[in-house]
PDB file of C-alpha atoms and ligand atoms in Angstrom:
ATOM      1  CA  UNK A   7      93.660  86.145  72.608  1.00 86.00           C
ATOM      2  CA  UNK A   8      92.176  89.492  73.704  1.00 93.00           C
ATOM      3  CA  UNK A   9      94.606  91.177  76.094  1.00 96.00           C
ATOM      4  CA  UNK A  10      93.856  94.433  77.888  1.00 98.00           C
ATOM      5  CA  UNK A  11      97.064  95.922  79.259  1.00 98.00           C
ATOM      6  CA  UNK A  12      96.338  98.604  81.810  1.00 98.00           C
ATOM      7  CA  UNK A  13      98.929 100.859  83.328  1.00 98.00           C
ATOM      8  CA  UNK A  14      97.356 101.534  86.700  1.00 98.00           C
ATOM      9  CA  UNK A  15      94.039 100.241  87.991  1.00 98.00           C
ATOM     10  CA  UNK A  16      92.451  99.673  91.388  1.00 98.00           C
ATOM     11  CA  UNK A  17      92.168  95.925  90.766  1.00 98.00           C
ATOM     12  CA  UNK A  18      92.297  93.927  87.523  1.00 98.00           C
ATOM     13  CA  UNK A  19      89.575  91.660  88.948  1.00 98.00           C
ATOM     14  CA  UNK A  20      87.311  94.612  89.702  1.00 98.00           C
ATOM     15  CA  UNK A  21      87.957  96.067  86.228  1.00 98.00           C
ATOM     16  CA  UNK A  22      87.272  92.717  84.545  1.00 98.00           C
ATOM     17  CA  UNK A  23      84.008  92.229  86.454  1.00 98.00           C
ATOM     18  CA  UNK A  24      82.848  95.748  85.565  1.00 98.00           C
ATOM     19  CA  UNK A  25      83.661  95.238  81.847  1.00 97.00           C
ATOM     20  CA  UNK A  26      82.582  91.627  81.403  1.00 96.00           C
ATOM     21  CA  UNK A  27      80.000  92.484  78.750  1.00 95.00           C
ATOM     22  CA  UNK A  28      82.667  94.088  76.487  1.00 95.00           C
ATOM     23  CA  UNK A  29      85.327  91.441  77.110  1.00 97.00           C
ATOM     24  CA  UNK A  30      85.667  88.218  75.108  1.00 97.00           C
ATOM     25  CA  UNK A  31      85.680  84.768  76.644  1.00 97.00           C
ATOM     26  CA  UNK A  32      89.317  83.919  77.596  1.00 98.00           C
ATOM     27  CA  UNK A  33      90.350  87.595  77.513  1.00 98.00           C
ATOM     28  CA  UNK A  34      93.114  88.591  79.911  1.00 98.00           C
ATOM     29  CA  UNK A  35      93.418  91.894  81.789  1.00 98.00           C
ATOM     30  CA  UNK A  36      96.837  92.876  83.142  1.00 98.00           C
ATOM     31  CA  UNK A  37      98.160  95.931  84.944  1.00 98.00           C
ATOM     32  CA  UNK A  38     101.541  97.418  85.798  1.00 98.00           C
ATOM     33  CA  UNK A  39     100.257  98.294  89.243  1.00 98.00           C
ATOM     34  CA  UNK A  40      97.101  97.979  91.332  1.00 98.00           C
ATOM     35  CA  UNK A  41      96.138 100.632  93.820  1.00 98.00           C
ATOM     36  CA  UNK A  42      93.615  98.403  95.632  1.00 98.00           C
ATOM     37  CA  UNK A  43      94.628  94.842  94.794  1.00 98.00           C
ATOM     38  CA  UNK A  44      92.271  92.330  96.366  1.00 97.00           C
ATOM     39  CA  UNK A  45      93.291  89.155  98.170  1.00 96.00           C
ATOM     40  CA  UNK A  46      91.343  86.246  99.596  1.00 92.00           C
ATOM     41  CA  UNK A  47      89.298  86.694 102.775  1.00 87.00           C
ATOM     42  CA  UNK A  48      88.977  90.456 102.161  1.00 88.00           C
ATOM     43  CA  UNK A  49      92.722  90.975 102.401  1.00 92.00           C
ATOM     44  CA  UNK A  50      94.760  93.523 100.456  1.00 94.00           C
ATOM     45  CA  UNK A  51      97.157  92.309  97.734  1.00 96.00           C
ATOM     46  CA  UNK A  52     100.155  94.619  97.684  1.00 95.00           C
ATOM     47  CA  UNK A  53     100.786  95.444  94.020  1.00 97.00           C
ATOM     48  CA  UNK A  54     103.799  97.717  93.532  1.00 96.00           C
ATOM     49  CA  UNK A  55     104.417  99.180  90.107  1.00 97.00           C
ATOM     50  CA  UNK A  56     106.358  97.201  87.504  1.00 97.00           C
ATOM     51  CA  UNK A  57     107.498  94.405  89.816  1.00 97.00           C
ATOM     52  CA  UNK A  58     104.996  91.578  89.556  1.00 98.00           C
ATOM     53  CA  UNK A  59     102.228  90.012  87.518  1.00 98.00           C
ATOM     54  CA  UNK A  60      98.702  91.176  88.214  1.00 98.00           C
ATOM     55  CA  UNK A  61      96.318  89.508  85.803  1.00 98.00           C
ATOM     56  CA  UNK A  62      92.701  88.453  85.500  1.00 98.00           C
ATOM     57  CA  UNK A  63      91.484  85.731  83.149  1.00 98.00           C
ATOM     58  CA  UNK A  64      87.896  86.002  81.925  1.00 98.00           C
ATOM     59  CA  UNK A  65      85.839  82.828  81.557  1.00 98.00           C
ATOM     60  CA  UNK A  66      82.412  83.939  80.394  1.00 96.00           C
ATOM     61  CA  UNK A  67      80.912  80.470  80.261  1.00 92.00           C
ATOM     62  CA  UNK A  68      81.799  79.627  83.861  1.00 95.00           C
ATOM     63  CA  UNK A  69      80.347  80.298  87.271  1.00 91.00           C
ATOM     64  CA  UNK A  70      82.334  80.420  90.488  1.00 88.00           C
ATOM     65  CA  UNK A  71      83.751  76.924  90.600  1.00 91.00           C
ATOM     66  CA  UNK A  72      86.530  76.160  93.129  1.00 92.00           C
ATOM     67  CA  UNK A  73      87.974  73.637  90.669  1.00 95.00           C
ATOM     68  CA  UNK A  74      88.940  76.469  88.331  1.00 96.00           C
ATOM     69  CA  UNK A  75      90.770  78.254  91.141  1.00 96.00           C
ATOM     70  CA  UNK A  76      92.630  75.017  91.837  1.00 95.00           C
ATOM     71  CA  UNK A  77      93.416  74.752  88.119  1.00 97.00           C
ATOM     72  CA  UNK A  78      94.913  78.271  88.167  1.00 98.00           C
ATOM     73  CA  UNK A  79      97.080  77.457  91.200  1.00 97.00           C
ATOM     74  CA  UNK A  80      98.338  74.269  89.521  1.00 97.00           C
ATOM     75  CA  UNK A  81      99.220  76.215  86.344  1.00 98.00           C
ATOM     76  CA  UNK A  82     101.099  78.817  88.418  1.00 98.00           C
ATOM     77  CA  UNK A  83     102.966  76.151  90.426  1.00 97.00           C
ATOM     78  CA  UNK A  84     103.993  74.357  87.213  1.00 97.00           C
ATOM     79  CA  UNK A  85     105.254  77.608  85.682  1.00 98.00           C
ATOM     80  CA  UNK A  86     107.237  78.522  88.803  1.00 98.00           C
ATOM     81  CA  UNK A  87     108.741  75.007  88.870  1.00 98.00           C
ATOM     82  CA  UNK A  88     109.933  75.485  85.293  1.00 98.00           C
ATOM     83  CA  UNK A  89     112.247  78.186  86.755  1.00 98.00           C
ATOM     84  CA  UNK A  90     113.860  75.532  88.936  1.00 97.00           C
ATOM     85  CA  UNK A  91     111.985  76.366  92.148  1.00 98.00           C
ATOM     86  CA  UNK A  92     110.246  73.819  94.368  1.00 96.00           C
ATOM     87  CA  UNK A  93     106.766  75.362  94.269  1.00 97.00           C
ATOM     88  CA  UNK A  94     104.036  73.740  96.401  1.00 94.00           C
ATOM     89  CA  UNK A  95     100.345  74.471  96.800  1.00 95.00           C
ATOM     90  CA  UNK A  96      99.057  75.338 100.243  1.00 92.00           C
ATOM     91  CA  UNK A  97      95.348  74.685 100.557  1.00 91.00           C
ATOM     92  CA  UNK A  98      93.295  75.957  98.959  1.00 90.00           C
ATOM     93  CA  UNK A  99      95.299  77.726  96.265  1.00 91.00           C
ATOM     94  CA  UNK A 100      98.305  79.632  97.576  1.00 94.00           C
ATOM     95  CA  UNK A 101     101.578  78.819  95.842  1.00 97.00           C
ATOM     96  CA  UNK A 102     104.570  78.701  98.175  1.00 96.00           C
ATOM     97  CA  UNK A 103     108.308  78.275  97.726  1.00 97.00           C
ATOM     98  CA  UNK A 104     110.203  77.147 100.849  1.00 93.00           C
ATOM     99  CA  UNK A 105     107.093  77.919 102.913  1.00 93.00           C
ATOM    100  CA  UNK A 106     106.852  81.497 101.599  1.00 96.00           C
ATOM    101  CA  UNK A 107     104.035  82.742  99.421  1.00 97.00           C
ATOM    102  CA  UNK A 108     104.903  83.563  95.820  1.00 98.00           C
ATOM    103  CA  UNK A 109     101.480  83.519  94.153  1.00 98.00           C
ATOM    104  CA  UNK A 110      97.837  83.928  95.116  1.00 98.00           C
ATOM    105  CA  UNK A 111      94.596  83.272  93.237  1.00 98.00           C
ATOM    106  CA  UNK A 112      91.279  85.032  93.711  1.00 97.00           C
ATOM    107  CA  UNK A 113      88.210  84.020  91.685  1.00 97.00           C
ATOM    108  CA  UNK A 114      85.228  86.373  91.575  1.00 97.00           C
ATOM    109  CA  UNK A 115      82.081  86.117  89.526  1.00 96.00           C
ATOM    110  CA  UNK A 116      78.865  87.834  88.537  1.00 95.00           C
ATOM    111  CA  UNK A 117      75.933  86.814  86.346  1.00 94.00           C
ATOM    112  CA  UNK A 118      78.034  87.321  83.197  1.00 94.00           C
ATOM    113  CA  UNK A 119      80.885  85.028  84.077  1.00 96.00           C
ATOM    114  CA  UNK A 120      83.937  84.256  86.123  1.00 98.00           C
ATOM    115  CA  UNK A 121      87.151  86.204  86.638  1.00 98.00           C
ATOM    116  CA  UNK A 122      90.249  84.396  87.883  1.00 98.00           C
ATOM    117  CA  UNK A 123      92.812  86.802  89.294  1.00 98.00           C
ATOM    118  CA  UNK A 124      96.420  85.761  89.705  1.00 98.00           C
ATOM    119  CA  UNK A 125      99.101  87.714  91.489  1.00 98.00           C
ATOM    120  CA  UNK A 126     102.639  86.361  91.051  1.00 98.00           C
ATOM    121  CA  UNK A 127     105.606  87.894  92.813  1.00 98.00           C
ATOM    122  CA  UNK A 128     108.094  87.890  89.954  1.00 98.00           C
ATOM    123  CA  UNK A 129     110.548  90.720  90.608  1.00 98.00           C
ATOM    124  CA  UNK A 130     109.313  91.949  93.990  1.00 97.00           C
ATOM    125  CA  UNK A 131     112.121  93.584  95.924  1.00 95.00           C
ATOM    126  CA  UNK A 132     113.272  92.334  99.322  1.00 93.00           C
ATOM    127  CA  UNK A 133     112.059  95.616 100.813  1.00 93.00           C
ATOM    128  CA  UNK A 134     108.499  95.205  99.497  1.00 95.00           C
ATOM    129  CA  UNK A 135     108.437  91.518 100.461  1.00 96.00           C
ATOM    130  CA  UNK A 136     109.415  92.433 104.011  1.00 94.00           C
ATOM    131  CA  UNK A 137     106.467  94.830 104.211  1.00 92.00           C
ATOM    132  CA  UNK A 138     103.962  91.970 103.760  1.00 94.00           C
ATOM    133  CA  UNK A 139     102.131  90.543 106.753  1.00 90.00           C
ATOM    134  CA  UNK A 140     103.066  86.924 105.992  1.00 92.00           C
ATOM    135  CA  UNK A 141     106.273  85.235 104.835  1.00 95.00           C
ATOM    136  CA  UNK A 142     106.544  85.903 101.102  1.00 97.00           C
ATOM    137  CA  UNK A 143     109.058  85.539  98.335  1.00 98.00           C
ATOM    138  CA  UNK A 144     109.527  86.276  94.645  1.00 98.00           C
ATOM    139  CA  UNK A 145     111.221  84.649  91.667  1.00 98.00           C
ATOM    140  CA  UNK A 146     113.860  87.341  91.948  1.00 98.00           C
ATOM    141  CA  UNK A 147     114.443  86.753  95.667  1.00 97.00           C
ATOM    142  CA  UNK A 148     114.794  82.995  95.094  1.00 97.00           C
ATOM    143  CA  UNK A 149     116.999  83.081  91.974  1.00 97.00           C
ATOM    144  CA  UNK A 150     118.912  86.330  92.438  1.00 97.00           C
ATOM    145  CA  UNK A 151     117.856  87.402  88.945  1.00 97.00           C
ATOM    146  CA  UNK A 152     115.362  89.785  87.391  1.00 98.00           C
ATOM    147  CA  UNK A 153     112.921  87.893  85.169  1.00 98.00           C
ATOM    148  CA  UNK A 154     110.985  88.851  82.050  1.00 98.00           C
ATOM    149  CA  UNK A 155     107.418  89.328  83.292  1.00 98.00           C
ATOM    150  CA  UNK A 156     105.867  89.119  79.816  1.00 97.00           C
ATOM    151  CA  UNK A 157     107.559  85.787  79.167  1.00 98.00           C
ATOM    152  CA  UNK A 158     106.427  84.433  82.535  1.00 98.00           C
ATOM    153  CA  UNK A 159     102.855  85.550  81.854  1.00 98.00           C
ATOM    154  CA  UNK A 160     102.854  83.916  78.401  1.00 98.00           C
ATOM    155  CA  UNK A 161     104.050  80.623  79.930  1.00 98.00           C
ATOM    156  CA  UNK A 162     101.507  80.850  82.744  1.00 98.00           C
ATOM    157  CA  UNK A 163      98.611  81.480  80.344  1.00 98.00           C
ATOM    158  CA  UNK A 164      99.736  78.645  78.068  1.00 98.00           C
ATOM    159  CA  UNK A 165      99.717  76.232  81.018  1.00 98.00           C
ATOM    160  CA  UNK A 166      96.405  77.565  82.314  1.00 98.00           C
ATOM    161  CA  UNK A 167      94.603  77.165  78.986  1.00 98.00           C
ATOM    162  CA  UNK A 168      96.177  73.735  78.349  1.00 97.00           C
ATOM    163  CA  UNK A 169      94.834  72.501  81.725  1.00 97.00           C
ATOM    164  CA  UNK A 170      91.504  74.222  81.034  1.00 97.00           C
ATOM    165  CA  UNK A 171      91.133  72.430  77.674  1.00 96.00           C
ATOM    166  CA  UNK A 172      92.029  69.144  79.352  1.00 96.00           C
ATOM    167  CA  UNK A 173      89.402  69.700  82.055  1.00 96.00           C
ATOM    168  CA  UNK A 174      86.766  70.708  79.496  1.00 94.00           C
ATOM    169  CA  UNK A 175      87.421  67.516  77.526  1.00 96.00           C
ATOM    170  CA  UNK A 176      88.171  64.956  80.221  1.00 95.00           C
ATOM    171  CA  UNK A 177      86.757  66.454  83.435  1.00 95.00           C
ATOM    172  CA  UNK A 178      88.502  67.552  86.620  1.00 95.00           C
ATOM    173  CA  UNK A 179      89.260  64.182  88.267  1.00 94.00           C
ATOM    174  CA  UNK A 180      92.959  64.086  87.301  1.00 93.00           C
ATOM    175  CA  UNK A 181      93.421  67.684  88.307  1.00 94.00           C
ATOM    176  CA  UNK A 182      91.847  67.111  91.747  1.00 93.00           C
ATOM    177  CA  UNK A 183      94.090  64.078  92.266  1.00 93.00           C
ATOM    178  CA  UNK A 184      97.224  66.108  91.443  1.00 93.00           C
ATOM    179  CA  UNK A 185      96.047  68.901  93.736  1.00 93.00           C
ATOM    180  CA  UNK A 186      95.225  66.482  96.577  1.00 92.00           C
ATOM    181  CA  UNK A 187      98.801  65.134  96.403  1.00 91.00           C
ATOM    182  CA  UNK A 188     100.241  68.635  96.330  1.00 91.00           C
ATOM    183  CA  UNK A 189      98.360  70.010  99.311  1.00 91.00           C
ATOM    184  CA  UNK A 190      99.458  67.018 101.415  1.00 86.00           C
ATOM    185  CA  UNK A 191      96.761  67.343 104.093  1.00 93.00           C
ATOM    186  CA  UNK A 192      95.072  63.942 104.165  1.00 91.00           C
ATOM    187  CA  UNK A 193      95.188  62.512 107.694  1.00 93.00           C
ATOM    188  CA  UNK A 194      96.638  65.726 109.150  1.00 94.00           C
ATOM    189  CA  UNK A 195      95.267  67.492 112.219  1.00 96.00           C
ATOM    190  CA  UNK A 196      94.429  71.057 111.252  1.00 96.00           C
ATOM    191  CA  UNK A 197      93.025  74.359 112.419  1.00 96.00           C
ATOM    192  CA  UNK A 198      90.652  75.859 109.864  1.00 95.00           C
ATOM    193  CA  UNK A 199      89.944  79.576 109.842  1.00 92.00           C
ATOM    194  CA  UNK A 200      87.120  80.896 107.708  1.00 88.00           C
ATOM    195  CA  UNK A 201      85.611  84.368 107.684  1.00 83.00           C
ATOM    196  CA  UNK A 202      82.828  83.090 109.999  1.00 85.00           C
ATOM    197  CA  UNK A 203      84.527  80.562 112.278  1.00 89.00           C
ATOM    198  CA  UNK A 204      87.603  78.719 113.494  1.00 93.00           C
ATOM    199  CA  UNK A 205      87.717  75.015 114.310  1.00 95.00           C
ATOM    200  CA  UNK A 206      90.014  72.002 114.672  1.00 96.00           C
ATOM    201  CA  UNK A 207      89.742  68.601 113.031  1.00 97.00           C
ATOM    202  CA  UNK A 208      91.406  65.920 110.937  1.00 97.00           C
ATOM    203  CA  UNK A 209      91.365  66.060 107.150  1.00 95.00           C
ATOM    204  CA  UNK A 210      89.693  62.938 105.756  1.00 94.00           C
ATOM    205  CA  UNK A 211      89.763  63.645 102.031  1.00 91.00           C
ATOM    206  CA  UNK A 212      88.987  66.183  99.326  1.00 91.00           C
ATOM    207  CA  UNK A 213      85.741  65.662  97.453  1.00 91.00           C
ATOM    208  CA  UNK A 214      85.343  65.892  93.701  1.00 90.00           C
ATOM    209  CA  UNK A 215      84.223  69.523  93.937  1.00 89.00           C
ATOM    210  CA  UNK A 216      87.516  70.455  95.610  1.00 89.00           C
ATOM    211  CA  UNK A 217      86.117  70.807  99.150  1.00 92.00           C
ATOM    212  CA  UNK A 218      88.141  69.676 102.152  1.00 93.00           C
ATOM    213  CA  UNK A 219      86.280  67.183 104.358  1.00 95.00           C
ATOM    214  CA  UNK A 220      87.342  67.659 107.955  1.00 96.00           C
ATOM    215  CA  UNK A 221      86.300  65.329 110.795  1.00 96.00           C
ATOM    216  CA  UNK A 222      85.521  67.318 113.939  1.00 95.00           C
ATOM    217  CA  UNK A 223      83.970  66.412 117.296  1.00 92.00           C
ATOM    218  CA  UNK A 224      80.672  67.727 115.887  1.00 92.00           C
ATOM    219  CA  UNK A 225      80.794  65.709 112.658  1.00 95.00           C
ATOM    220  CA  UNK A 226      82.250  66.181 109.191  1.00 96.00           C
ATOM    221  CA  UNK A 227      82.683  69.773 108.007  1.00 93.00           C
ATOM    222  CA  UNK A 228      82.951  70.550 104.303  1.00 93.00           C
ATOM    223  CA  UNK A 229      85.269  73.507 103.731  1.00 92.00           C
ATOM    224  CA  UNK A 230      85.726  75.379 100.471  1.00 89.00           C
ATOM    225  CA  UNK A 231      87.366  78.625 101.584  1.00 88.00           C
ATOM    226  CA  UNK A 232      89.533  79.784 104.434  1.00 90.00           C
ATOM    227  CA  UNK A 233      93.010  79.246 105.803  1.00 90.00           C
ATOM    228  CA  UNK A 234      94.466  75.980 107.077  1.00 93.00           C
ATOM    229  CA  UNK A 235      97.200  75.455 109.665  1.00 93.00           C
ATOM    230  CA  UNK A 236      98.596  72.012 110.376  1.00 93.00           C
ATOM    231  CA  UNK A 237      98.659  71.603 114.193  1.00 94.00           C
TER     232      UNK A 237
HETATM  233  C1  LIG B  10      95.329  85.793  97.678  1.00 84.83           C
HETATM  234  O1  LIG B  10      94.929  86.416  98.654  1.00 84.83           O
HETATM  235  O2  LIG B  10      96.136  84.882  97.787  1.00 84.83           O
HETATM  236  C2  LIG B  10      94.795  86.114  96.294  1.00 84.83           C
HETATM  237  C3  LIG B  10      95.549  87.238  95.640  1.00 84.83           C
HETATM  238  C4  LIG B  10      95.082  87.541  94.239  1.00 84.83           C
HETATM  239  C5  LIG B  10      95.764  88.764  93.674  1.00 84.83           C
HETATM  240  C6  LIG B  10      95.409  88.999  92.244  1.00 84.83           C
HETATM  241  S1  LIG B  10      96.412  90.246  91.492  1.00 84.83           S
HETATM  242  C7  LIG B  10      95.368  90.279  90.103  1.00 84.83           C
HETATM  243  C8  LIG B  10      93.944  90.142  90.592  1.00 84.83           C
HETATM  244  N1  LIG B  10      93.367  91.426  90.922  1.00 84.83           N
HETATM  245  C9  LIG B  10      93.156  91.558  92.235  1.00 84.83           C
HETATM  246  O3  LIG B  10      92.696  92.570  92.780  1.00 84.83           O
HETATM  247  N2  LIG B  10      93.494  90.434  92.882  1.00 84.83           N
HETATM  248  C10 LIG B  10      93.975  89.427  91.950  1.00 84.83           C
END
């Protein structure tokens, strides 16, 4: 596997997108710190030096496909669970432990392929966690131990590529079913916030593309990105 280990970079996703033509399919870009880490919905991803995992996986044969973001979140949740923590996925692809965010996924693409960025709070200090604008945690905060980031990354990538192979061979149906059970939103009344709008409704189901179908007074809305709050 081609691995590019950067010391400091603005964003591993931005770097990967800018270098897609030189990077191999399935290459991975990591960094010790990001000075302008990107989050979903134009947010900032705080990326202090040496504490966490900041990585971008390059899939040159793919376009932006929400199912691959879901796949990444499932791989991260499985890896975190293997450390004895009760990781859950919050729609669409945040990984939480005890209601606090431990991992985020951001997929970005251009004409040359797809980049899946994962940020996992492995050894983030209590002080840096407290500086975040939403409840967050780390493997260290939950277990009281410092963890080997390289080992965690190896395990995460193994799980990611195993699920990816499975999806390439057998399709995404099983993956979507697992994800639908994990997000636990069917039948729930929710508030959806996207970059453009905010609305209330009841979640009917997820479709096979990974979109949330929400019944509202105006009809059924199909939602692929945003934030959800159970009301
Ligand atoms: C989120 O908002 O939940 C998504 C966060 C994604 C952060 C990762 S860290 C590695 C990669 N590079 C970035 O700039 N962002 C992603």
